[in-house]
Each structure stands twice: as C-alpha cells, then as structure tokens.
Amino acid sequence: MSHKPLPIVKDKTGLSFGYRLTWWLQFLGFFVMGPADQLPHMDPKEKLKRERAVRVLRAHEARGTEAPAEVRLTAAAF
C-alpha cells in the first residue's frame, strides 16, 4: 500500500457542474477544517478523490469509451 496521495482526476466525463462545485467545496472544507494528515486509506480527501474517479470511470463505461489510465488507477486504489 502506497502512502502517496492520489491525484485529483482532471477528466470531467459524467460530472455535472453542480457535482463538481459541491465536490470542490467539500474538498476545500476537508483541506482547511478537516482532520490532520492521515494514512491514505483513512483520509476523507482521498476518499473524495476515489469516489470522483469511480464516477468518471462508470460514465466512460456507460458511453463505451476508454477511461484514461489516471482514472483507472485512482478508482482502483486501496
């Protein structure tokens, strides 16, 4: 298990503007007021990143397109 933080997926496939806005507000809230740094599998910021990647991966599967490697790796983390 790697202790390296996950990347924020740049692909916006399947993500509405409202979802992205809410996601960034949650991420900013965890960044500023959230818990101290934790192991990646327990960190709420990392959980948000994984959930976003899974959502993008499912959108690619529904459209029949191939998701970028970054998306697949982030969605499969932990």
Coordinates of N, CA and C in Angstrom, one line a residue:
M1 N 0.8 -1.2 0.0 CA 0.0 0.0 0.0 C 0.9 1.2 0.0
S2 N 0.6 2.1 -0.9 CA 1.4 3.4 -1.0 C 0.8 4.4 -0.1
H3 N 1.7 5.2 0.4 CA 1.3 6.4 1.3 C 1.3 7.7 0.5
K4 N 1.5 7.5 -0.8 CA 1.5 8.7 -1.7 C 0.0 9.2 -2.0
P5 N -0.2 10.5 -1.9 CA -1.6 11.0 -2.2 C -2.0 10.7 -3.6
L6 N -3.3 10.4 -3.8 CA -3.9 10.2 -5.1 C -4.0 11.5 -5.8
P7 N -3.9 11.4 -7.2 CA -4.1 12.7 -8.0 C -5.6 13.0 -8.0
I8 N -5.9 14.3 -8.2 CA -7.3 14.7 -8.5 C -7.5 14.5 -10.0
V9 N -8.5 13.7 -10.3 CA -8.8 13.3 -11.7 C -9.3 14.6 -12.4
K10 N -8.6 14.9 -13.5 CA -8.9 16.1 -14.3 C -10.1 15.8 -15.3
D11 N -10.3 14.6 -15.6 CA -11.4 14.2 -16.6 C -12.7 14.5 -16.0
K12 N -13.6 15.2 -16.7 CA -14.9 15.7 -16.2 C -16.1 14.8 -16.8
T13 N -15.8 13.7 -17.5 CA -16.8 12.9 -18.1 C -17.8 12.5 -17.1
G14 N -19.1 12.8 -17.3 CA -20.2 12.4 -16.5 C -20.3 13.2 -15.2
L15 N -19.6 14.3 -15.0 CA -19.7 15.1 -13.8 C -20.4 16.4 -14.2
S16 N -21.5 16.6 -13.5 CA -22.3 17.9 -13.8 C -21.5 19.0 -13.1
F17 N -21.9 20.2 -13.5 CA -21.3 21.4 -12.9 C -21.7 21.4 -11.4
G18 N -22.9 21.1 -11.0 CA -23.3 21.1 -9.6 C -22.5 20.1 -8.8
Y19 N -22.2 18.9 -9.4 CA -21.4 17.9 -8.7 C -20.0 18.4 -8.5
R20 N -19.4 19.0 -9.5 CA -18.1 19.5 -9.4 C -17.9 20.6 -8.4
L21 N -18.9 21.5 -8.4 CA -18.9 22.6 -7.4 C -19.0 22.1 -6.0
T22 N -19.9 21.1 -5.8 CA -20.1 20.6 -4.5 C -18.8 19.8 -4.0
W23 N -18.2 19.1 -5.0 CA -17.0 18.3 -4.7 C -15.9 19.2 -4.3
W24 N -15.7 20.3 -5.0 CA -14.6 21.2 -4.7 C -14.9 21.9 -3.3
L25 N -16.1 22.2 -3.0 CA -16.4 22.8 -1.7 C -16.1 21.8 -0.6
Q26 N -16.5 20.6 -0.8 CA -16.2 19.5 0.2 C -14.7 19.4 0.4
F27 N -14.0 19.3 -0.7 CA -12.5 19.1 -0.7 C -11.9 20.2 0.0
L28 N -12.3 21.4 -0.3 CA -11.7 22.6 0.3 C -12.0 22.6 1.8
G29 N -13.2 22.2 2.2 CA -13.6 22.1 3.6 C -12.7 21.1 4.3
F30 N -12.5 20.0 3.8 CA -11.6 19.0 4.4 C -10.2 19.5 4.4
F31 N -9.8 20.2 3.4 CA -8.4 20.7 3.4 C -8.1 21.8 4.4
V32 N -9.1 22.6 4.6 CA -8.9 23.7 5.6 C -9.3 23.3 7.0
M33 N -10.5 22.7 7.2 CA -11.0 22.4 8.5 C -11.0 20.9 8.9
G34 N -10.6 20.1 8.0 CA -10.7 18.6 8.2 C -9.7 18.1 9.2
P35 N -9.6 16.8 9.3 CA -8.7 16.2 10.2 C -7.2 16.4 9.7
A36 N -6.3 16.2 10.7 CA -4.9 16.2 10.3 C -4.6 15.1 9.3
D37 N -3.4 15.2 8.7 CA -3.0 14.2 7.8 C -3.1 12.8 8.3
Q38 N -3.7 11.9 7.6 CA -3.9 10.5 8.0 C -3.4 9.6 6.9
L39 N -3.4 8.3 7.2 CA -3.0 7.4 6.2 C -4.0 7.5 5.0
P40 N -3.5 7.3 3.8 CA -4.4 7.5 2.7 C -5.7 6.7 2.7
H41 N -5.7 5.5 3.2 CA -7.0 4.7 3.3 C -8.0 5.3 4.3
M42 N -7.6 6.2 5.2 CA -8.5 6.8 6.2 C -8.8 8.2 5.9
D43 N -8.1 8.8 5.0 CA -8.2 10.3 4.8 C -9.5 10.6 4.0
P44 N -10.3 11.5 4.5 CA -11.5 11.9 3.8 C -11.3 12.6 2.4
K45 N -10.2 13.3 2.3 CA -9.8 13.9 1.0 C -9.5 12.8 0.0
E46 N -8.8 11.8 0.4 CA -8.5 10.7 -0.6 C -9.8 9.9 -0.9
K47 N -10.7 9.8 0.0 CA -12.0 9.1 -0.3 C -12.8 9.9 -1.3
L48 N -12.8 11.2 -1.2 CA -13.4 12.1 -2.2 C -12.8 11.9 -3.6
K49 N -11.5 11.8 -3.7 CA -10.8 11.6 -4.9 C -11.1 10.3 -5.6
R50 N -11.2 9.2 -4.7 CA -11.5 7.9 -5.3 C -13.0 7.9 -5.8
E51 N -13.9 8.4 -5.0 CA -15.3 8.5 -5.4 C -15.5 9.2 -6.7
R52 N -14.8 10.3 -6.9 CA -14.8 11.1 -8.1 C -14.3 10.2 -9.3
A53 N -13.2 9.5 -9.1 CA -12.6 8.7 -10.1 C -13.6 7.5 -10.5
V54 N -14.2 6.9 -9.5 CA -15.2 5.8 -9.8 C -16.3 6.4 -10.6
R55 N -16.8 7.6 -10.3 CA -17.9 8.2 -11.0 C -17.6 8.4 -12.5
V56 N -16.3 8.9 -12.7 CA -15.9 9.2 -14.1 C -15.7 7.9 -14.8
L57 N -15.1 6.8 -14.1 CA -15.0 5.5 -14.8 C -16.3 4.9 -15.2
R58 N -17.3 5.0 -14.3 CA -18.6 4.5 -14.7 C -19.2 5.3 -15.9
A59 N -19.0 6.6 -15.9 CA -19.5 7.4 -17.0 C -18.9 6.9 -18.4
H60 N -17.5 6.7 -18.3 CA -16.9 6.2 -19.5 C -17.4 4.8 -19.9
E61 N -17.6 3.9 -19.0 CA -18.2 2.6 -19.3 C -19.5 2.7 -19.9
A62 N -20.4 3.6 -19.4 CA -21.7 3.8 -19.9 C -21.7 4.4 -21.4
R63 N -20.7 5.2 -21.7 CA -20.6 5.8 -23.0 C -19.8 4.8 -24.0
G64 N -19.2 3.8 -23.4 CA -18.4 2.9 -24.3 C -17.1 3.4 -24.7
T65 N -16.6 4.4 -23.9 CA -15.2 4.9 -24.2 C -14.2 4.4 -23.1
E66 N -13.0 4.5 -23.4 CA -12.0 4.1 -22.5 C -11.5 5.2 -21.6
A67 N -11.5 5.0 -20.3 CA -11.1 6.0 -19.4 C -9.6 6.1 -19.4
P68 N -9.0 7.3 -19.1 CA -7.6 7.5 -19.0 C -7.0 6.6 -17.9
A69 N -5.7 6.3 -18.0 CA -5.1 5.5 -17.0 C -5.1 6.1 -15.6
E70 N -5.0 7.4 -15.5 CA -5.1 8.1 -14.2 C -6.4 7.8 -13.5
V71 N -7.5 7.8 -14.3 CA -8.8 7.5 -13.7 C -8.9 6.0 -13.2
R72 N -8.4 5.1 -14.0 CA -8.5 3.7 -13.7 C -7.6 3.4 -12.4
L73 N -6.4 4.0 -12.3 CA -5.6 3.8 -11.2 C -6.1 4.4 -9.9
T74 N -6.7 5.6 -10.0 CA -7.2 6.2 -8.8 C -8.5 5.5 -8.4
A75 N -9.3 5.0 -9.3 CA -10.5 4.3 -8.9 C -10.2 3.0 -8.2
A76 N -9.1 2.4 -8.6 CA -8.7 1.1 -8.1 C -7.9 1.1 -6.8
A77 N -7.5 2.3 -6.4 CA -6.6 2.5 -5.2 C -7.3 1.9 -4.0
F78 N -6.5 1.3 -3.2 CA -7.0 0.7 -1.9 C -8.0 -0.3 -2.1

